[in-house]
Amino acid sequence: MKKEYIDLHLHTNASDGLFTPEETVKYALKMNLLAIAVTDHDTVDGFVAARMYAEGSDLEVYPGVELSCMYRGYDVHVLGYLIDYTNPEFVKKIEIFRKERYKRGEAMVGKLNDLGINLSMETVKSIAGNSAVGRPHLADALLREEFVQTYDEAFARYLGYHAPAYVPKPVLTPEHGIDLIHLVRGVAVLAHPGTLNHDEFVPDLVGMGLDGIEAYHSLHDRSTVQKYKNMAKKYGLVYTGGSDCHGPRKGKALMGSQKVPYSCLIDLKRVKEQR
Ligand code: AMP
Ligand code: FE
Ligand code: FE
Ligand code: ZN
């Protein structure tokens, strides 16, 4: 089978995905992908390991990161592609973000305890290991300890944005997020705008230096993909795409489910070179 497609939005177990970097590479090869970008939250450890595992295969592995920014009270995710991931200032910064994620995990466990849910941070740690702690780890812990019956119930009852154990992350503005990506010569792309559902933010983000919009995404239907491709063109941005695979947490892994053309990667490289 001729390889055609790529996946530019993947999480490994270095953040809140379930696949190890090695499993990520194996699955990408199984799905006949030409190229992947590893876009863990606040870490590049998964990317570094994945690229190593892919050596000698024909899979291209590119560096990425997903930053959670806060704009007008909403969680705006910004993807950074083709970043100079060894830059010491960048490394230090995302290490701080990971430490803040750990503290936030503790705060959410505290809130759960206040609600009478006897979950311990030890349990969360045994699931998260050294990864960037995220709500999915807490959801997995709640499920394992049978405080909930399903992964989704954990979000609906406790961890979702409007649920009682939710704790926001310390505020990172989109300006700072985009600047951090540009500092390491990366390309800044608005992640899953369809789930954000505030298209009026896009011109503001463009003013802050946004380079692209994620058009293909597992939570975007066909018309949404088209809408964001058109929006990218309107603002002179590139469009990208990926599955946002977090591994096989809820059935089959999503990797490769979005038919993202290789041209998206060429566009990202062009933006990087032209800056
Ligand atoms: P965090 O970065 O810790 O706020 O966690 C965000 C991650 O939690 C996202 O990448 C999703 O994988 C997951 N998530 C957020 N909201 C939900 C939800 N309502 N149901 C299931 N997963 C969710
Ligand atoms: Fe995630
Ligand atoms: Fe996201
Ligand atoms: Zn993601």
mmCIF file of N, CA and C in Angstrom, residues 145-258:
data_model
loop_
_atom_site.group_PDB
_atom_site.id
_atom_site.type_symbol
_atom_site.label_atom_id
_atom_site.label_comp_id
_atom_site.label_asym_id
_atom_site.label_seq_id
_atom_site.Cartn_x
_atom_site.Cartn_y
_atom_site.Cartn_z
ATOM 1 N N GLU A 145 -9.413 2.723 41.066
ATOM 2 C CA GLU A 145 -9.853 2.567 42.456
ATOM 3 C C GLU A 145 -11.380 2.418 42.558
ATOM 4 N N GLU A 146 -12.019 2.330 41.389
ATOM 5 C CA GLU A 146 -13.475 2.108 41.291
ATOM 6 C C GLU A 146 -14.312 3.201 41.943
ATOM 7 N N PHE A 147 -13.789 4.450 41.899
ATOM 8 C CA PHE A 147 -14.620 5.579 42.337
ATOM 9 C C PHE A 147 -15.572 5.985 41.223
ATOM 10 N N VAL A 148 -15.233 5.577 39.996
ATOM 11 C CA VAL A 148 -16.117 5.769 38.840
ATOM 12 C C VAL A 148 -16.142 4.463 38.044
ATOM 13 N N GLN A 149 -17.164 4.328 37.205
ATOM 14 C CA GLN A 149 -17.292 3.100 36.406
ATOM 15 C C GLN A 149 -16.655 3.245 35.023
ATOM 16 N N THR A 150 -16.573 4.496 34.537
ATOM 17 C CA THR A 150 -15.968 4.724 33.222
ATOM 18 C C THR A 150 -15.042 5.939 33.280
ATOM 19 N N TYR A 151 -14.171 5.997 32.291
ATOM 20 C CA TYR A 151 -13.238 7.123 32.147
ATOM 21 C C TYR A 151 -14.008 8.438 31.981
ATOM 22 N N ASP A 152 -15.036 8.434 31.140
ATOM 23 C CA ASP A 152 -15.814 9.655 30.903
ATOM 24 C C ASP A 152 -16.541 10.119 32.157
ATOM 25 N N GLU A 153 -16.977 9.146 32.977
ATOM 26 C CA GLU A 153 -17.679 9.513 34.210
ATOM 27 C C GLU A 153 -16.761 10.329 35.122
ATOM 28 N N ALA A 154 -15.464 10.008 35.088
ATOM 29 C CA ALA A 154 -14.499 10.741 35.919
ATOM 30 C C ALA A 154 -14.499 12.226 35.557
ATOM 31 N N PHE A 155 -14.595 12.527 34.251
ATOM 32 C CA PHE A 155 -14.636 13.920 33.812
ATOM 33 C C PHE A 155 -16.003 14.546 34.111
ATOM 34 N N ALA A 156 -17.058 13.804 33.841
ATOM 35 C CA ALA A 156 -18.399 14.348 34.034
ATOM 36 C C ALA A 156 -18.648 14.674 35.508
ATOM 37 N N ARG A 157 -18.214 13.795 36.388
ATOM 38 C CA ARG A 157 -18.527 13.990 37.807
ATOM 39 C C ARG A 157 -17.501 14.821 38.560
ATOM 40 N N TYR A 158 -16.226 14.708 38.156
ATOM 41 C CA TYR A 158 -15.173 15.311 38.992
ATOM 42 C C TYR A 158 -14.198 16.242 38.283
ATOM 43 N N LEU A 159 -13.757 15.878 37.080
ATOM 44 C CA LEU A 159 -12.574 16.534 36.526
ATOM 45 C C LEU A 159 -12.825 17.507 35.379
ATOM 46 N N GLY A 160 -14.033 17.510 34.839
ATOM 47 C CA GLY A 160 -14.350 18.393 33.715
ATOM 48 C C GLY A 160 -14.266 19.859 34.131
ATOM 49 N N TYR A 161 -14.248 20.752 33.136
ATOM 50 C CA TYR A 161 -14.070 22.185 33.410
ATOM 51 C C TYR A 161 -15.043 22.734 34.451
ATOM 52 N N HIS A 162 -16.247 22.202 34.476
ATOM 53 C CA HIS A 162 -17.237 22.744 35.412
ATOM 54 C C HIS A 162 -17.541 21.772 36.543
ATOM 55 N N ALA A 163 -16.669 20.800 36.717
ATOM 56 C CA ALA A 163 -16.888 19.783 37.750
ATOM 57 C C ALA A 163 -16.140 20.180 39.039
ATOM 58 N N PRO A 164 -16.541 19.614 40.177
ATOM 59 C CA PRO A 164 -16.077 20.124 41.478
ATOM 60 C C PRO A 164 -14.599 19.901 41.814
ATOM 61 N N ALA A 165 -13.926 18.957 41.180
ATOM 62 C CA ALA A 165 -12.513 18.750 41.528
ATOM 63 C C ALA A 165 -11.572 19.370 40.502
ATOM 64 N N TYR A 166 -12.134 20.123 39.560
ATOM 65 C CA TYR A 166 -11.296 20.752 38.523
ATOM 66 C C TYR A 166 -10.453 21.875 39.125
ATOM 67 N N VAL A 167 -9.198 21.884 38.773
ATOM 68 C CA VAL A 167 -8.308 22.975 39.155
ATOM 69 C C VAL A 167 -7.630 23.472 37.876
ATOM 70 N N PRO A 168 -7.738 24.777 37.581
ATOM 71 C CA PRO A 168 -7.071 25.271 36.372
ATOM 72 C C PRO A 168 -5.562 25.284 36.545
ATOM 73 N N LYS A 169 -4.862 25.286 35.416
ATOM 74 C CA LYS A 169 -3.409 25.413 35.484
ATOM 75 C C LYS A 169 -3.063 26.889 35.688
ATOM 76 N N PRO A 170 -1.861 27.193 36.193
ATOM 77 C CA PRO A 170 -1.451 28.602 36.274
ATOM 78 C C PRO A 170 -1.544 29.214 34.878
ATOM 79 N N VAL A 171 -1.920 30.474 34.828
ATOM 80 C CA VAL A 171 -2.203 31.089 33.532
ATOM 81 C C VAL A 171 -0.938 31.281 32.692
ATOM 82 N N LEU A 172 -0.981 30.745 31.480
ATOM 83 C CA LEU A 172 -0.003 31.062 30.442
ATOM 84 C C LEU A 172 -0.817 31.744 29.348
ATOM 85 N N THR A 173 -0.472 32.974 29.013
ATOM 86 C CA THR A 173 -1.253 33.659 27.982
ATOM 87 C C THR A 173 -0.850 33.112 26.606
ATOM 88 N N PRO A 174 -1.756 33.227 25.618
ATOM 89 C CA PRO A 174 -1.369 32.789 24.270
ATOM 90 C C PRO A 174 -0.177 33.577 23.720
ATOM 91 N N GLU A 175 -0.072 34.862 24.102
ATOM 92 C CA GLU A 175 1.101 35.647 23.651
ATOM 93 C C GLU A 175 2.385 34.957 24.110
ATOM 94 N N HIS A 176 2.401 34.603 25.390
ATOM 95 C CA HIS A 176 3.612 33.983 25.923
ATOM 96 C C HIS A 176 3.843 32.591 25.326
ATOM 97 N N GLY A 177 2.756 31.850 25.127
ATOM 98 C CA GLY A 177 2.877 30.524 24.525
ATOM 99 C C GLY A 177 3.440 30.603 23.116
ATOM 100 N N ILE A 178 2.871 31.515 22.315
ATOM 101 C CA ILE A 178 3.321 31.675 20.927
ATOM 102 C C ILE A 178 4.763 32.194 20.901
ATOM 103 N N ASP A 179 5.070 33.139 21.788
ATOM 104 C CA ASP A 179 6.443 33.668 21.854
ATOM 105 C C ASP A 179 7.445 32.567 22.217
ATOM 106 N N LEU A 180 7.041 31.696 23.138
ATOM 107 C CA LEU A 180 7.951 30.604 23.544
ATOM 108 C C LEU A 180 8.234 29.679 22.354
ATOM 109 N N ILE A 181 7.196 29.400 21.580
ATOM 110 C CA ILE A 181 7.367 28.542 20.393
ATOM 111 C C ILE A 181 8.263 29.241 19.359
ATOM 112 N N HIS A 182 8.048 30.544 19.195
ATOM 113 C CA HIS A 182 8.873 31.289 18.232
ATOM 114 C C HIS A 182 10.321 31.416 18.697
ATOM 115 N N LEU A 183 10.501 31.520 20.016
ATOM 116 C CA LEU A 183 11.856 31.580 20.587
ATOM 117 C C LEU A 183 12.686 30.383 20.141
ATOM 118 N N VAL A 184 12.033 29.222 19.999
ATOM 119 C CA VAL A 184 12.757 28.012 19.596
ATOM 120 C C VAL A 184 12.477 27.671 18.122
ATOM 121 N N ARG A 185 12.230 28.749 17.361
ATOM 122 C CA ARG A 185 12.067 28.678 15.905
ATOM 123 C C ARG A 185 11.000 27.672 15.474
ATOM 124 N N GLY A 186 9.954 27.557 16.298
ATOM 125 C CA GLY A 186 8.868 26.647 15.983
ATOM 126 C C GLY A 186 7.724 27.348 15.265
ATOM 127 N N VAL A 187 6.769 26.565 14.833
ATOM 128 C CA VAL A 187 5.588 27.058 14.140
ATOM 129 C C VAL A 187 4.393 26.870 15.074
ATOM 130 N N ALA A 188 3.695 27.985 15.372
ATOM 131 C CA ALA A 188 2.619 27.965 16.372
ATOM 132 C C ALA A 188 1.263 27.738 15.711
ATOM 133 N N VAL A 189 0.580 26.691 16.142
ATOM 134 C CA VAL A 189 -0.684 26.288 15.517
ATOM 135 C C VAL A 189 -1.777 26.158 16.580
ATOM 136 N N LEU A 190 -2.934 26.752 16.304
ATOM 137 C CA LEU A 190 -4.065 26.637 17.230
ATOM 138 C C LEU A 190 -4.626 25.219 17.162
ATOM 139 N N ALA A 191 -4.609 24.519 18.318
ATOM 140 C CA ALA A 191 -5.090 23.132 18.367
ATOM 141 C C ALA A 191 -6.614 23.078 18.434
ATOM 142 N N HIS A 192 -7.162 22.062 17.834
ATOM 143 C CA HIS A 192 -8.605 21.741 17.858
ATOM 144 C C HIS A 192 -9.535 22.930 18.115
ATOM 145 N N PRO A 193 -9.566 23.899 17.173
ATOM 146 C CA PRO A 193 -10.438 25.066 17.358
ATOM 147 C C PRO A 193 -11.921 24.683 17.420
ATOM 148 N N GLY A 194 -12.248 23.551 16.868
ATOM 149 C CA GLY A 194 -13.652 23.106 16.907
ATOM 150 C C GLY A 194 -14.120 22.809 18.324
ATOM 151 N N THR A 195 -13.205 22.335 19.186
ATOM 152 C CA THR A 195 -13.594 22.058 20.568
ATOM 153 C C THR A 195 -13.566 23.342 21.396
ATOM 154 N N LEU A 196 -12.709 24.283 20.998
ATOM 155 C CA LEU A 196 -12.659 25.588 21.674
ATOM 156 C C LEU A 196 -13.957 26.345 21.403
ATOM 157 N N ASN A 197 -14.379 26.298 20.122
ATOM 158 C CA ASN A 197 -15.663 26.877 19.727
ATOM 159 C C ASN A 197 -15.749 28.377 19.998
ATOM 160 N N HIS A 198 -14.623 29.074 19.830
ATOM 161 C CA HIS A 198 -14.619 30.537 19.921
ATOM 162 C C HIS A 198 -13.804 31.079 18.755
ATOM 163 N N ASP A 199 -14.392 30.995 17.572
ATOM 164 C CA ASP A 199 -13.679 31.420 16.368
ATOM 165 C C ASP A 199 -13.299 32.895 16.412
ATOM 166 N N GLU A 200 -14.043 33.648 17.226
ATOM 167 C CA GLU A 200 -13.727 35.090 17.309
ATOM 168 C C GLU A 200 -12.364 35.339 17.958
ATOM 169 N N PHE A 201 -11.784 34.315 18.596
ATOM 170 C CA PHE A 201 -10.435 34.474 19.168
ATOM 171 C C PHE A 201 -9.361 34.442 18.080
ATOM 172 N N VAL A 202 -9.701 33.842 16.926
ATOM 173 C CA VAL A 202 -8.666 33.589 15.906
ATOM 174 C C VAL A 202 -7.959 34.868 15.447
ATOM 175 N N PRO A 203 -8.711 35.941 15.101
ATOM 176 C CA PRO A 203 -8.002 37.161 14.695
ATOM 177 C C PRO A 203 -7.068 37.685 15.785
ATOM 178 N N ASP A 204 -7.492 37.576 17.049
ATOM 179 C CA ASP A 204 -6.627 38.017 18.160
ATOM 180 C C ASP A 204 -5.335 37.204 18.179
ATOM 181 N N LEU A 205 -5.494 35.878 17.999
ATOM 182 C CA LEU A 205 -4.316 34.997 18.033
ATOM 183 C C LEU A 205 -3.405 35.276 16.841
ATOM 184 N N VAL A 206 -4.007 35.579 15.699
ATOM 185 C CA VAL A 206 -3.213 35.928 14.515
ATOM 186 C C VAL A 206 -2.386 37.179 14.829
ATOM 187 N N GLY A 207 -2.997 38.130 15.536
ATOM 188 C CA GLY A 207 -2.284 39.341 15.951
ATOM 189 C C GLY A 207 -1.112 39.047 16.873
ATOM 190 N N MET A 208 -1.202 37.931 17.587
ATOM 191 C CA MET A 208 -0.120 37.537 18.501
ATOM 192 C C MET A 208 0.957 36.711 17.792
ATOM 193 N N GLY A 209 0.756 36.447 16.503
ATOM 194 C CA GLY A 209 1.781 35.737 15.747
ATOM 195 C C GLY A 209 1.456 34.294 15.400
ATOM 196 N N LEU A 210 0.206 33.897 15.617
ATOM 197 C CA LEU A 210 -0.171 32.520 15.274
ATOM 198 C C LEU A 210 0.166 32.221 13.814
ATOM 199 N N ASP A 211 0.684 31.023 13.564
ATOM 200 C CA ASP A 211 1.096 30.651 12.204
ATOM 201 C C ASP A 211 0.122 29.705 11.511
ATOM 202 N N GLY A 212 -0.655 28.968 12.291
ATOM 203 C CA GLY A 212 -1.489 27.955 11.651
ATOM 204 C C GLY A 212 -2.688 27.541 12.484
ATOM 205 N N ILE A 213 -3.580 26.782 11.849
ATOM 206 C CA ILE A 213 -4.783 26.273 12.491
ATOM 207 C C ILE A 213 -4.855 24.770 12.247
ATOM 208 N N GLU A 214 -5.193 24.037 13.282
ATOM 209 C CA GLU A 214 -5.375 22.592 13.135
ATOM 210 C C GLU A 214 -6.772 22.353 12.545
ATOM 211 N N ALA A 215 -6.801 21.941 11.290
ATOM 212 C CA ALA A 215 -8.096 21.731 10.613
ATOM 213 C C ALA A 215 -8.587 20.294 10.817
ATOM 214 N N TYR A 216 -7.715 19.334 10.527
ATOM 215 C CA TYR A 216 -8.095 17.928 10.735
ATOM 216 C C TYR A 216 -7.907 17.576 12.208
ATOM 217 N N HIS A 217 -8.921 17.007 12.822
ATOM 218 C CA HIS A 217 -8.830 16.566 14.226
ATOM 219 C C HIS A 217 -9.946 15.565 14.464
ATOM 220 N N SER A 218 -9.721 14.643 15.370
ATOM 221 C CA SER A 218 -10.716 13.590 15.625
ATOM 222 C C SER A 218 -12.083 14.133 16.051
ATOM 223 N N LEU A 219 -12.092 15.320 16.646
ATOM 224 C CA LEU A 219 -13.372 15.887 17.078
ATOM 225 C C LEU A 219 -13.937 16.896 16.078
ATOM 226 N N HIS A 220 -13.330 16.971 14.874
ATOM 227 C CA HIS A 220 -13.856 17.841 13.814
ATOM 228 C C HIS A 220 -14.546 16.982 12.759
ATOM 229 N N ASP A 221 -15.789 17.296 12.445
ATOM 230 C CA ASP A 221 -16.424 16.578 11.333
ATOM 231 C C ASP A 221 -15.965 17.215 10.015
ATOM 232 N N ARG A 222 -16.426 16.640 8.907
ATOM 233 C CA ARG A 222 -15.905 17.075 7.603
ATOM 234 C C ARG A 222 -16.119 18.559 7.344
ATOM 235 N N SER A 223 -17.289 19.067 7.722
ATOM 236 C CA SER A 223 -17.556 20.484 7.451
ATOM 237 C C SER A 223 -16.692 21.374 8.347
ATOM 238 N N THR A 224 -16.387 20.882 9.546
ATOM 239 C CA THR A 224 -15.515 21.647 10.451
ATOM 240 C C THR A 224 -14.094 21.699 9.893
ATOM 241 N N VAL A 225 -13.624 20.582 9.356
ATOM 242 C CA VAL A 225 -12.297 20.550 8.722
ATOM 243 C C VAL A 225 -12.243 21.603 7.611
ATOM 244 N N GLN A 226 -13.263 21.602 6.781
ATOM 245 C CA GLN A 226 -13.314 22.547 5.655
ATOM 246 C C GLN A 226 -13.364 23.991 6.156
ATOM 247 N N LYS A 227 -14.165 24.210 7.191
ATOM 248 C CA LYS A 227 -14.286 25.560 7.751
ATOM 249 C C LYS A 227 -12.922 26.096 8.180
ATOM 250 N N TYR A 228 -12.136 25.252 8.870
ATOM 251 C CA TYR A 228 -10.848 25.739 9.373
ATOM 252 C C TYR A 228 -9.780 25.805 8.290
ATOM 253 N N LYS A 229 -9.918 24.981 7.248
ATOM 254 C CA LYS A 229 -9.016 25.155 6.092
ATOM 255 C C LYS A 229 -9.271 26.524 5.469
ATOM 256 N N ASN A 230 -10.550 26.854 5.307
ATOM 257 C CA ASN A 230 -10.906 28.148 4.715
ATOM 258 C C ASN A 230 -10.441 29.302 5.600
ATOM 259 N N MET A 231 -10.614 29.116 6.910
ATOM 260 C CA MET A 231 -10.220 30.179 7.835
ATOM 261 C C MET A 231 -8.706 30.401 7.781
ATOM 262 N N ALA A 232 -7.944 29.306 7.684
ATOM 263 C CA ALA A 232 -6.484 29.423 7.578
ATOM 264 C C ALA A 232 -6.131 30.237 6.341
ATOM 265 N N LYS A 233 -6.779 29.910 5.227
ATOM 266 C CA LYS A 233 -6.493 30.642 3.978
ATOM 267 C C LYS A 233 -6.824 32.126 4.149
ATOM 268 N N LYS A 234 -7.972 32.397 4.773
ATOM 269 C CA LYS A 234 -8.422 33.784 4.954
ATOM 270 C C LYS A 234 -7.391 34.618 5.709
ATOM 271 N N TYR A 235 -6.767 34.029 6.706
ATOM 272 C CA TYR A 235 -5.807 34.780 7.528
ATOM 273 C C TYR A 235 -4.351 34.582 7.087
ATOM 274 N N GLY A 236 -4.155 33.901 5.975
ATOM 275 C CA GLY A 236 -2.791 33.666 5.498
ATOM 276 C C GLY A 236 -2.011 32.703 6.378
ATOM 277 N N LEU A 237 -2.711 31.766 7.001
ATOM 278 C CA LEU A 237 -2.066 30.780 7.879
ATOM 279 C C LEU A 237 -1.976 29.439 7.163
ATOM 280 N N VAL A 238 -1.181 28.533 7.707
ATOM 281 C CA VAL A 238 -1.206 27.158 7.213
ATOM 282 C C VAL A 238 -2.258 26.386 8.000
ATOM 283 N N TYR A 239 -2.721 25.286 7.432
ATOM 284 C CA TYR A 239 -3.571 24.391 8.208
ATOM 285 C C TYR A 239 -2.837 23.069 8.376
ATOM 286 N N THR A 240 -3.103 22.431 9.498
ATOM 287 C CA THR A 240 -2.433 21.168 9.807
ATOM 288 C C THR A 240 -3.493 20.177 10.285
ATOM 289 N N GLY A 241 -3.039 19.072 10.816
ATOM 290 C CA GLY A 241 -4.012 18.128 11.361
ATOM 291 C C GLY A 241 -3.382 16.917 11.996
ATOM 292 N N GLY A 242 -4.150 16.310 12.843
ATOM 293 C CA GLY A 242 -3.716 15.089 13.504
ATOM 294 C C GLY A 242 -4.869 14.517 14.300
ATOM 295 N N SER A 243 -4.621 13.338 14.831
ATOM 296 C CA SER A 243 -5.722 12.635 15.503
ATOM 297 C C SER A 243 -5.904 13.066 16.959
ATOM 298 N N ASP A 244 -4.829 13.608 17.594
ATOM 299 C CA ASP A 244 -4.828 13.845 19.050
ATOM 300 C C ASP A 244 -4.965 12.504 19.784
ATOM 301 N N CYS A 245 -4.299 11.504 19.229
ATOM 302 C CA CYS A 245 -4.338 10.161 19.821
ATOM 303 C C CYS A 245 -3.711 10.166 21.214
ATOM 304 N N HIS A 246 -4.435 9.620 22.179
ATOM 305 C CA HIS A 246 -3.905 9.429 23.534
ATOM 306 C C HIS A 246 -3.753 7.933 23.822
ATOM 307 N N GLY A 247 -3.634 7.133 22.762
ATOM 308 C CA GLY A 247 -3.527 5.682 22.939
ATOM 309 C C GLY A 247 -4.904 5.040 23.028
ATOM 310 N N PRO A 248 -4.933 3.761 23.336
ATOM 311 C CA PRO A 248 -6.205 3.009 23.299
ATOM 312 C C PRO A 248 -6.983 3.117 24.608
ATOM 313 N N ARG A 249 -7.181 4.360 25.096
ATOM 314 C CA ARG A 249 -7.863 4.509 26.383
ATOM 315 C C ARG A 249 -9.346 4.167 26.275
ATOM 316 N N LYS A 250 -9.923 4.601 25.191
ATOM 317 C CA LYS A 250 -11.359 4.335 25.004
ATOM 318 C C LYS A 250 -11.543 3.519 23.727
ATOM 319 N N GLY A 251 -11.091 2.271 23.748
ATOM 320 C CA GLY A 251 -11.176 1.446 22.549
ATOM 321 C C GLY A 251 -9.969 1.665 21.663
ATOM 322 N N LYS A 252 -10.194 1.653 20.364
ATOM 323 C CA LYS A 252 -9.100 1.696 19.400
ATOM 324 C C LYS A 252 -8.359 3.033 19.450
ATOM 325 N N ALA A 253 -7.047 2.982 19.300
ATOM 326 C CA ALA A 253 -6.255 4.216 19.251
ATOM 327 C C ALA A 253 -6.637 5.005 18.002
ATOM 328 N N LEU A 254 -6.589 6.337 18.126
ATOM 329 C CA LEU A 254 -7.047 7.201 17.035
ATOM 330 C C LEU A 254 -5.971 7.481 15.986
ATOM 331 N N MET A 255 -4.740 7.106 16.280
ATOM 332 C CA MET A 255 -3.643 7.476 15.382
ATOM 333 C C MET A 255 -3.937 7.071 13.938
ATOM 334 N N GLY A 256 -3.701 8.005 13.020
ATOM 335 C CA GLY A 256 -3.898 7.706 11.603
ATOM 336 C C GLY A 256 -5.341 7.817 11.136
ATOM 337 N N SER A 257 -6.242 8.158 12.051
ATOM 338 C CA SER A 257 -7.666 8.200 11.671
ATOM 339 C C SER A 257 -8.004 9.421 10.810
ATOM 340 N N GLN A 258 -7.167 10.453 10.902
ATOM 341 C CA GLN A 258 -7.394 11.650 10.095
ATOM 342 C C GLN A 258 -6.529 11.566 8.840
#
